[in-house]
Tab-separated table of C-alpha atoms and ligand atoms in Angstrom:
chain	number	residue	atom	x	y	z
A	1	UNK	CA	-35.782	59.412	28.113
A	2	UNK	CA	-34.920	61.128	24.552
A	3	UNK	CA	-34.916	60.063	21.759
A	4	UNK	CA	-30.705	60.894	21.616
A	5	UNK	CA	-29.981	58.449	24.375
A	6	UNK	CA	-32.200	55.950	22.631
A	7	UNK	CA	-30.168	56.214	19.445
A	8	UNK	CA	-26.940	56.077	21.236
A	9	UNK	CA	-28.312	52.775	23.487
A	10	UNK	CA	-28.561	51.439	20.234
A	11	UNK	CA	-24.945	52.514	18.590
A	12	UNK	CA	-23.499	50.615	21.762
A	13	UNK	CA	-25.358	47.713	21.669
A	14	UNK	CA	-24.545	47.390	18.147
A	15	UNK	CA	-20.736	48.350	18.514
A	16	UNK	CA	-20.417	45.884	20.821
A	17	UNK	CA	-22.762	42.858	19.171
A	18	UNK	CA	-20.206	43.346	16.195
A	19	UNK	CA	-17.123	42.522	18.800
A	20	UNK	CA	-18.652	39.536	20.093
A	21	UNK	CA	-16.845	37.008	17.612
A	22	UNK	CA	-17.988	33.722	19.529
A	23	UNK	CA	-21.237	31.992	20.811
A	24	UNK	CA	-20.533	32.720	24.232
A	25	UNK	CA	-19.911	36.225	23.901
A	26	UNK	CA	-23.160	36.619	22.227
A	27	UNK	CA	-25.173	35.346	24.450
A	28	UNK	CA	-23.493	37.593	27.246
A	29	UNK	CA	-24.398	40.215	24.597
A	30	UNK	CA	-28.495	39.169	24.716
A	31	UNK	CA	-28.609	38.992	28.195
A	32	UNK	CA	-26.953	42.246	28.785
A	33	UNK	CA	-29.507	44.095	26.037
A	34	UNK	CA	-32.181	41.803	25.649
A	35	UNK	CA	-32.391	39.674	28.450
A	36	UNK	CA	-35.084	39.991	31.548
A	37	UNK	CA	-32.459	42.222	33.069
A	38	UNK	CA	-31.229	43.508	29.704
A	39	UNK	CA	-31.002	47.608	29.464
A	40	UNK	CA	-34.000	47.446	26.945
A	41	UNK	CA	-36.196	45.060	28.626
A	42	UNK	CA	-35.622	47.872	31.539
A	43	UNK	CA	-35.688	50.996	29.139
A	44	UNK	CA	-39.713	49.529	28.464
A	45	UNK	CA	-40.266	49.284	31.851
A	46	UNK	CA	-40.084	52.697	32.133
A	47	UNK	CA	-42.742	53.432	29.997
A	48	UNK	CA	-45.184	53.367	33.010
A	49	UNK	CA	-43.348	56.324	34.958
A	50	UNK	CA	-43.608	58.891	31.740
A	51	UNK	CA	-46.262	61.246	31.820
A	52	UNK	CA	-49.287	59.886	29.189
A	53	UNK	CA	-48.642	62.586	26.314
A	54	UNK	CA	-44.898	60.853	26.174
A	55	UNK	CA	-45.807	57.317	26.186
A	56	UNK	CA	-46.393	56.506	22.734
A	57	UNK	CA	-43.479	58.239	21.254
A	58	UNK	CA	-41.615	56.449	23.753
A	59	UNK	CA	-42.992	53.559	23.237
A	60	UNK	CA	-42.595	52.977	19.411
A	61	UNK	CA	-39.158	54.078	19.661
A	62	UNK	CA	-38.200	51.422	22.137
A	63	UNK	CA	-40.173	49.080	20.413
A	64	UNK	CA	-38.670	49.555	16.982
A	65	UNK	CA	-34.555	49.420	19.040
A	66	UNK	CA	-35.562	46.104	20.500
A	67	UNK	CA	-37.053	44.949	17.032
A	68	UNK	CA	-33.596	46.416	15.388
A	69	UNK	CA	-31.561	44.437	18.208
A	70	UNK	CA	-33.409	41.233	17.936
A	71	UNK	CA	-32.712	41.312	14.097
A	72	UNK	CA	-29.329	42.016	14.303
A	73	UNK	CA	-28.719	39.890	17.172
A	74	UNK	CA	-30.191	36.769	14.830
A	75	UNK	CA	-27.856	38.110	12.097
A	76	UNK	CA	-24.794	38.118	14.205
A	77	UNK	CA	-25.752	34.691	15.388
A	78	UNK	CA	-25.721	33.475	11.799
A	79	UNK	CA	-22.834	35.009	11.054
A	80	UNK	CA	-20.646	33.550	13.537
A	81	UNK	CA	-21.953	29.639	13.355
A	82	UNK	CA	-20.495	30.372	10.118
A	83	UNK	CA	-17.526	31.739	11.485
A	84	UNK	CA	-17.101	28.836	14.002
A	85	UNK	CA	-18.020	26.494	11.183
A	86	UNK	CA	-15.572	27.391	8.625
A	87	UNK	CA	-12.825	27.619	11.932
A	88	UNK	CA	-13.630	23.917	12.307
A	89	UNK	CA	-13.731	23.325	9.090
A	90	UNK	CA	-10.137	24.686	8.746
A	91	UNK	CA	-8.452	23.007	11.551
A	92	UNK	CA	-10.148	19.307	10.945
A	93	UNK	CA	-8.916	19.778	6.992
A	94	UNK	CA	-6.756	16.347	5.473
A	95	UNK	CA	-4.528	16.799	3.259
A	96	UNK	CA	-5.382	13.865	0.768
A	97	UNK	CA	-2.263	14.548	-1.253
A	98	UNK	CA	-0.119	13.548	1.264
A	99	UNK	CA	2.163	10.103	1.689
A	100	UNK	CA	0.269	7.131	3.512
A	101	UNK	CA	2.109	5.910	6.830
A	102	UNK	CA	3.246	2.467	6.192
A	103	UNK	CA	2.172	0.136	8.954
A	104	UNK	CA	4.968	-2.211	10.332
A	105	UNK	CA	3.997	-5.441	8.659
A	106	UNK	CA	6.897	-7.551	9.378
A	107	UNK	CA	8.504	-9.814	7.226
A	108	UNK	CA	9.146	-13.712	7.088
A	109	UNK	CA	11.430	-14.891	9.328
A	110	UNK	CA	15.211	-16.523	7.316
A	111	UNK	CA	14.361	-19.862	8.373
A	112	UNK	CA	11.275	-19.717	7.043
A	113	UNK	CA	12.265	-18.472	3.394
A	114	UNK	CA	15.056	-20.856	3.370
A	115	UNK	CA	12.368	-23.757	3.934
A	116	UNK	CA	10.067	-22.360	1.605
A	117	UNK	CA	12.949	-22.108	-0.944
A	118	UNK	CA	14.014	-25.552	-0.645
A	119	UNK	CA	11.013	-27.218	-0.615
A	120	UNK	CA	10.126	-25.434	-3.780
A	121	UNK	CA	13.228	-26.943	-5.459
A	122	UNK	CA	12.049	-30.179	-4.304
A	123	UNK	CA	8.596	-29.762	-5.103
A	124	UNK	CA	9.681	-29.297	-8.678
A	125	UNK	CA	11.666	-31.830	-9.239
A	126	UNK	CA	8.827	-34.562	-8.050
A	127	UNK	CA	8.828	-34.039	-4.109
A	128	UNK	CA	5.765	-34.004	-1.671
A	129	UNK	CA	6.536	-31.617	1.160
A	130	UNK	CA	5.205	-33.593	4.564
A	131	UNK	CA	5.559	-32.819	8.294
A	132	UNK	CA	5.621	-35.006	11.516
A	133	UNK	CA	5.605	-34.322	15.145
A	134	UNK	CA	8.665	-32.548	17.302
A	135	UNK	CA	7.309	-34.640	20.380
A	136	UNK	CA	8.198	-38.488	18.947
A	137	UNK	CA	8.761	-42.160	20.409
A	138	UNK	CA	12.062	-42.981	20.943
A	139	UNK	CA	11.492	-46.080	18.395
A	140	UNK	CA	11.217	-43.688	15.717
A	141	UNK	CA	13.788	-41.754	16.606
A	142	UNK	CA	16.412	-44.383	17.144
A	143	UNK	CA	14.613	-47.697	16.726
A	144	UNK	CA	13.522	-48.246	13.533
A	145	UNK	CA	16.470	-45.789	12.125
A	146	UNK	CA	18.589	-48.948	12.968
A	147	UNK	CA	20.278	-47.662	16.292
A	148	UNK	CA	19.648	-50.076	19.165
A	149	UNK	CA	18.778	-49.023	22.923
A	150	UNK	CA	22.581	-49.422	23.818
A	151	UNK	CA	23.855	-48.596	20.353
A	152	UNK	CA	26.793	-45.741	21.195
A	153	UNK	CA	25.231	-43.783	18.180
A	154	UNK	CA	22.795	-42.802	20.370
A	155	UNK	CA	24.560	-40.169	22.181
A	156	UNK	CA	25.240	-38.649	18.730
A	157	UNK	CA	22.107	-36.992	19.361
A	158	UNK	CA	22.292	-35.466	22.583
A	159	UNK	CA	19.205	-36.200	22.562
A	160	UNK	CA	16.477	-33.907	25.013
A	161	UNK	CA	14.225	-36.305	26.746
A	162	UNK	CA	10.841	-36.194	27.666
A	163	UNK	CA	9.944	-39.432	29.242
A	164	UNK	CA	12.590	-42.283	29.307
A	165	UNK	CA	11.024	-44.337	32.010
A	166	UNK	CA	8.687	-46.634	30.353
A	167	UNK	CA	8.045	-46.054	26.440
A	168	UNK	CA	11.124	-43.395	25.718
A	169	UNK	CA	9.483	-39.961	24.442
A	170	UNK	CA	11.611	-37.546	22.769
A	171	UNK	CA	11.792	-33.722	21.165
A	172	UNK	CA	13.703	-35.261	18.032
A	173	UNK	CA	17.233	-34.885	17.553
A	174	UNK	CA	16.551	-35.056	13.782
A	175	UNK	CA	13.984	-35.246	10.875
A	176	UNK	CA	14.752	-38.750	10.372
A	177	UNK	CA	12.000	-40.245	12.382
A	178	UNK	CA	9.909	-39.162	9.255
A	179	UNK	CA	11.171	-41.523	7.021
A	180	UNK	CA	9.665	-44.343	9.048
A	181	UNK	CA	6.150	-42.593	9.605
A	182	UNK	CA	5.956	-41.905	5.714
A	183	UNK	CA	7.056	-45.632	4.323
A	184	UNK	CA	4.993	-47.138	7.295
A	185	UNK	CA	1.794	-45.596	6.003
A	186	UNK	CA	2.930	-45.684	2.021
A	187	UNK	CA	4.059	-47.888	-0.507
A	188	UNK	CA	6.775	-46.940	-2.605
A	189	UNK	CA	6.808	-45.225	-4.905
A	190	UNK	CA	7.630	-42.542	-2.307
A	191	UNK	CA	8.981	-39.104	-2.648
A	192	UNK	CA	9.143	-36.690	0.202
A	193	UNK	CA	11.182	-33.569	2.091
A	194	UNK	CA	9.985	-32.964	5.469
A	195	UNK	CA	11.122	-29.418	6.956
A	196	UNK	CA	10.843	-29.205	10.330
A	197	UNK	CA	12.149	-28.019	14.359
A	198	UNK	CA	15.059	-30.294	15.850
A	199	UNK	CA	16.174	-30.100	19.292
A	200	UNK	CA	19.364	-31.404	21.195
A	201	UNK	CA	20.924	-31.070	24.476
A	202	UNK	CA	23.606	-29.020	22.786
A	203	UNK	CA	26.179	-26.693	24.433
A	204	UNK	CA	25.561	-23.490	22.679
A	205	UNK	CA	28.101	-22.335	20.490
A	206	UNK	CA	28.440	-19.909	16.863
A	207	UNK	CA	27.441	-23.064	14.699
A	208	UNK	CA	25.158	-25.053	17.039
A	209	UNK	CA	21.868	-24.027	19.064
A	210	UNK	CA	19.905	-26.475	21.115
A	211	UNK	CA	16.846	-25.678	18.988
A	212	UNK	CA	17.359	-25.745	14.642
A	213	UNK	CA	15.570	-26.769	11.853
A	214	UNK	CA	16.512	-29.788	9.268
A	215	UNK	CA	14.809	-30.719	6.262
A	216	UNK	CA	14.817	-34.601	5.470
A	217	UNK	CA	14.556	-36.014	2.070
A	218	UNK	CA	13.431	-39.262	1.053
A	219	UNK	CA	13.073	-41.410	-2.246
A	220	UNK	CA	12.180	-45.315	-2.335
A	221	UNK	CA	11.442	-47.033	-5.460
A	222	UNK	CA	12.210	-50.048	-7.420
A	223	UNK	CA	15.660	-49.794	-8.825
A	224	UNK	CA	16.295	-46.504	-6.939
A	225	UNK	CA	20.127	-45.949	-6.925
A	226	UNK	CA	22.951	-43.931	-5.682
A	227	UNK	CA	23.115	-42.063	-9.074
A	228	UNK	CA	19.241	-40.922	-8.484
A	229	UNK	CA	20.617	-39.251	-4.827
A	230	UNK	CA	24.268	-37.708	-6.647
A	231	UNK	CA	21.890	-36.070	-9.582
A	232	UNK	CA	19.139	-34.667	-7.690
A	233	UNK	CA	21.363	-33.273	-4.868
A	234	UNK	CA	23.637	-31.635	-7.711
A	235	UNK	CA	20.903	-30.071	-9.386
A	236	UNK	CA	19.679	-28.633	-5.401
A	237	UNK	CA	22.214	-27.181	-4.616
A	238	UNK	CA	23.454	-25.731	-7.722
A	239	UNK	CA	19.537	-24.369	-8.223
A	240	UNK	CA	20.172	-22.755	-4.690
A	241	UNK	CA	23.937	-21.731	-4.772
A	242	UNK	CA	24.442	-20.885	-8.228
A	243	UNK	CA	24.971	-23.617	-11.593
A	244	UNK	CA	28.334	-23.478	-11.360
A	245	UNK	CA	28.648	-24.865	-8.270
A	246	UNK	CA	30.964	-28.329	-7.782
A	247	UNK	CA	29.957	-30.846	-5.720
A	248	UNK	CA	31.677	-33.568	-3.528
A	249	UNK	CA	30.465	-36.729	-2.208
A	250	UNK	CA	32.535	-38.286	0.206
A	251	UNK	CA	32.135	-41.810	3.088
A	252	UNK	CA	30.510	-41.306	5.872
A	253	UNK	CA	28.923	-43.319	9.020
A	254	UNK	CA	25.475	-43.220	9.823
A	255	UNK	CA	23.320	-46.131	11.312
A	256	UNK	CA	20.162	-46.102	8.905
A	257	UNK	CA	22.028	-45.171	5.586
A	258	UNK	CA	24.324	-48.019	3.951
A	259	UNK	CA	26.543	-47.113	2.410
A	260	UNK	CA	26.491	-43.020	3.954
A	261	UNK	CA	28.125	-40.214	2.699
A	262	UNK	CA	28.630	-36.193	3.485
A	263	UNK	CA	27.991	-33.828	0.196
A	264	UNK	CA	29.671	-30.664	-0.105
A	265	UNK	CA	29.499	-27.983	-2.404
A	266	UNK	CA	32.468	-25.509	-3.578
A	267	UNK	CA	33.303	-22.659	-1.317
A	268	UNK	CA	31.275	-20.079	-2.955
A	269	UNK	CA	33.354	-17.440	-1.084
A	270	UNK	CA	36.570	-18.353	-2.283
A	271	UNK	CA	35.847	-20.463	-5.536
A	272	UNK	CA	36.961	-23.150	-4.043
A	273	UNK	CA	40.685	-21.543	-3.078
A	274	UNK	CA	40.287	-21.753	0.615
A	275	UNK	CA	39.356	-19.328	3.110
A	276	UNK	CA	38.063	-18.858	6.530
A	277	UNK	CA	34.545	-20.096	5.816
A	278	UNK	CA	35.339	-23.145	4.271
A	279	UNK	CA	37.939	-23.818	6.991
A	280	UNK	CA	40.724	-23.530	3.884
A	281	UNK	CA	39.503	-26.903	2.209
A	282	UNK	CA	37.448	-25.049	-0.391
A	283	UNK	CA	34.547	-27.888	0.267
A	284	UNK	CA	31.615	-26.786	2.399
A	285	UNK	CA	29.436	-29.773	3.831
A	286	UNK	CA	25.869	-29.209	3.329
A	287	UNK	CA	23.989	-32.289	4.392
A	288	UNK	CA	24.665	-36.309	4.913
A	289	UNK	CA	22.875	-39.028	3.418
A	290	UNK	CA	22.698	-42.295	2.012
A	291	UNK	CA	21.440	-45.279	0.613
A	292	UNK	CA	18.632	-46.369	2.841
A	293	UNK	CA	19.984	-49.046	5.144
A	294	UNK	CA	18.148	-52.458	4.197
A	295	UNK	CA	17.347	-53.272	7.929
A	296	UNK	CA	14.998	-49.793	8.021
A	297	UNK	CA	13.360	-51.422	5.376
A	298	UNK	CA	12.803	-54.182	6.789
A	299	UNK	CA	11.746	-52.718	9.868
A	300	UNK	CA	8.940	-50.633	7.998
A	301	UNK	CA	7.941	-53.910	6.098
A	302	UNK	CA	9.580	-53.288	2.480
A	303	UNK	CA	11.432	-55.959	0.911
A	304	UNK	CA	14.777	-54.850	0.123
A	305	UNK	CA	15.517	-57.231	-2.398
A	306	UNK	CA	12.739	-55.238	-4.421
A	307	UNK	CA	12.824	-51.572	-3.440
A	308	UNK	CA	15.738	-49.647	-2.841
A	309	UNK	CA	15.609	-45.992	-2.024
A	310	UNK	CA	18.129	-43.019	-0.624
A	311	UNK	CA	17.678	-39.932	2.131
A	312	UNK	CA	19.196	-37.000	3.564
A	313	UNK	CA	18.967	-34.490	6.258
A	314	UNK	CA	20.154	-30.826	6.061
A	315	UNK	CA	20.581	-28.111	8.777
A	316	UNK	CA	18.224	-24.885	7.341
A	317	UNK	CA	20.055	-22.147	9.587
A	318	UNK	CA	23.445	-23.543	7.986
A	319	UNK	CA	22.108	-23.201	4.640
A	320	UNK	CA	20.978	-19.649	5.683
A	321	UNK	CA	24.193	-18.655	7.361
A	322	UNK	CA	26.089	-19.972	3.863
A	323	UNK	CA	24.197	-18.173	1.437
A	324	UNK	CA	24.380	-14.615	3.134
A	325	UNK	CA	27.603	-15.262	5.337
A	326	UNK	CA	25.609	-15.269	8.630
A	327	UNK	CA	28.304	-15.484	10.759
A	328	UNK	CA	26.618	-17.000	14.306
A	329	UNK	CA	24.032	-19.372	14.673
A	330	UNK	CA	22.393	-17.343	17.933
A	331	UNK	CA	21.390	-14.259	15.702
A	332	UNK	CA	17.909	-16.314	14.553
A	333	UNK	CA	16.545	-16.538	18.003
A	334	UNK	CA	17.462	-13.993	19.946
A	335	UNK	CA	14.175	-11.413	18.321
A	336	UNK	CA	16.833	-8.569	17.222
A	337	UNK	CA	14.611	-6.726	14.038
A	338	UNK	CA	17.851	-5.325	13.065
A	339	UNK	CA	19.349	-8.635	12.118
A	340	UNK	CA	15.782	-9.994	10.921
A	341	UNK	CA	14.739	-6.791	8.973
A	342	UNK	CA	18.301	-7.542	6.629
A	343	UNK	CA	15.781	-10.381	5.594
A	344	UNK	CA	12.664	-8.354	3.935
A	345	UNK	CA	12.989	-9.916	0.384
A	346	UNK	CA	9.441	-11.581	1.269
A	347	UNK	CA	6.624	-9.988	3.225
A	348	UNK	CA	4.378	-11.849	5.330
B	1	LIG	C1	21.558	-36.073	11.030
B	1	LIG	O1	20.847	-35.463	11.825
B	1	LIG	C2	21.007	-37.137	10.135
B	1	LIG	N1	19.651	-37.444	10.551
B	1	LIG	C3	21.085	-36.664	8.706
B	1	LIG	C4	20.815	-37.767	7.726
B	1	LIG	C5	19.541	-37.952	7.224
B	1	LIG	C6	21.858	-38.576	7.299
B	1	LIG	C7	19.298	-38.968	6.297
B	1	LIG	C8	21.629	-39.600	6.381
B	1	LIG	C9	20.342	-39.780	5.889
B	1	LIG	P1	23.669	-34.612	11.589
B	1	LIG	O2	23.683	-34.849	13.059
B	1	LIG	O3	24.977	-34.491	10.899
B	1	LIG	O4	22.872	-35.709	10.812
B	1	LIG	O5	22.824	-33.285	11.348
B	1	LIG	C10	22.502	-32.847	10.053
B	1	LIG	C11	22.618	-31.321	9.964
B	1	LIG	O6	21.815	-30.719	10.957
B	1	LIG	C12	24.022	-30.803	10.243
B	1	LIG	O7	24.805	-30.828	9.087
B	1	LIG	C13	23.756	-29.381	10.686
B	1	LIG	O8	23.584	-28.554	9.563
B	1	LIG	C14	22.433	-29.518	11.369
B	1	LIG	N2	22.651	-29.535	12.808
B	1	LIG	C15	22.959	-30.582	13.597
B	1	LIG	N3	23.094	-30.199	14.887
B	1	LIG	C16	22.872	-28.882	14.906
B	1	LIG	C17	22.839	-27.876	15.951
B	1	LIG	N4	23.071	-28.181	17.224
B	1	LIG	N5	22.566	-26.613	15.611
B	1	LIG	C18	22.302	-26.298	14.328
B	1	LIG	N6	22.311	-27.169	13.315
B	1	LIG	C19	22.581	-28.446	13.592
């Protein structure tokens, strides 16, 4: 073989070892030159058939391709890991500088804030904020609030009942049950709200669900008077609807309170002129209460000759529906984030 095929063997192989651009094309590139079967490993293999006087010449000048190969073979392979490297490099880049994705964290439900918001009010002017059970004994429920087995009050409730053979079990129809647990475990001087679930065998409607939330409120005390329940329910409500707010008190009828009374506050909608919310009376009823009936008292052990005391139960999804003109009670439970995401003032 000359010495001109030798040198052009070698232009190939390097032409081509300078295409190869990936791993896998150089090592199809070794094993065609380099490899067992490679046209060098094969160009030295026919050093034997040569006649002697050609041999060495032939053989240092397919030495030295193979050495010139093998160097620029390891070159190439350097080159292209950097290649591949800086590729990978490229494509698996961050950009740092841009925005974050926000994860969904959800927000607190409108019940919930209410309830926090009123029993902050409370809880400044003097109130402990206590809970009780939503699975209670019909004596606390009806009982000890002064309304007998076949009292006709008892309906009122609509009550949902869980047992009613023996000892009468109940989900409460109210928050009032509390204010026999508390004074039976206390003595006076007590001051308490209790927020809590409510449940009552209730045909659904846009103002009443079979499943809401009241918080009760509850003060007993020596010389504890109806002037103590008018001046801290004016200062709630006009802490939560605004201070200008007007307030009403007006007779009303429930067993356990003596005498009982619904308060109202001044259609914040209309100022008090009439309009649809308000029903055109310009008074919107927030809660009832009263001055605790002496026989509840009695039935908790008090003598009510020496304390005296007042409570009150509100609806929370009325209060919610009032102060952003939720129009229908059914929007808080039926899971639709468009109607709950309008409430996002507070994060969870
Ligand atoms: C009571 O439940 C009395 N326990 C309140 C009370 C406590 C009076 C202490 C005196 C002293 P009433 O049934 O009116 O009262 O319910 C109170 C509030 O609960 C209502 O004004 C209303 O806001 C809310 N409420 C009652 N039923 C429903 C209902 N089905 N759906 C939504 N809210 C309701």
């Amino acid at each position: 073989m000359s010495s001109e095929r030798i040198e052009a063997l070698l232009q190939r192989a390097l032409e081509e070892l300078h295409a190869a651009t990936t791993q896998d094309a150089l090592t199809e590139w070794h094993a065609r030159y380099l490899g067992r079967r490679g046209d060098v490993t094969a160009l030295l293999r026919q050093l034997g058939t040569l006649p002697p006087e050609e041999r060495p010449a032939f053989g240092r000048a397919a030495n030295a391709l193979k050495e010139e190969l093998q160097r620029a073979y390891e070159q190439r392979e350097r080159e292209i890991r950097e290649l591949e490297l800086a590729a990978r490099i490229a494509s698996e880049a961050v950009d740092v500088t841009l925005p974050g994705r926000v994860p969904p964290i959800g927000t607190l439900h409108p019940v919930t804030q209410m309830i926090r918001e009123v029993t902050d009010i409370f809880a400044h002017l003097g109130f402990q904020v206590v809970e009780g059970p939503e699975v209670e004994y019909g004596y606390y429920a009806f009982d000890a609030l002064n309304i007998p087995p076949e009292h006709p009050a008892r309906d009122v409730w609509d009550t949902i009942f869980i047992e009613s053979d023996q000892k009468e079990i109940v989900l409460r129809p109210h928050t009032s049950p509390m204010q026999i647990r508390v004074m039976q475990r206390r003595q006076p001087p007590i001051r308490v709200v209790v927020p809590g679930r409510c449940y009552r065998y209730e045909a659904v409607d846009a103002t009443h669900e079979w499943h809401f939330h009241q918080i009760e409120g509850l003060a007993v005390d020596e010389h504890i008077t109806m002037a103590d329940l008018k001046g801290t329910l004016a200062e709630f409500a006009r802490q939560l609807f605004g201070r200008e707010r007007r307030v009403r008190f007006r007779c009303d009828f429930f067993p356990f309170v003596e005498p009982g009374v619904d308060f109202a506050i001044d259609c914040m909608f209309c100022r008090g002129e009439g309009c649809r919310v308000c029903g055109n009376s310009g008074w919107i009823e927030i809660l009832g209460a009263g001055m605790v009936h002496p026989q509840v008292l009695r039935n908790v052990g008090y003598d009510p000759e020496r304390y005296s005391g007042w409570a009150f139960g509100m609806g929370v999804e009325r209060l919610v529906m009032l102060k952003y003109g939720v129009p229908d009670i059914r929007y808080f439970y039926q899971g639709d984030l468009r109607f709950l995401q309008q409430f996002d003032r507070i994060p969870v």
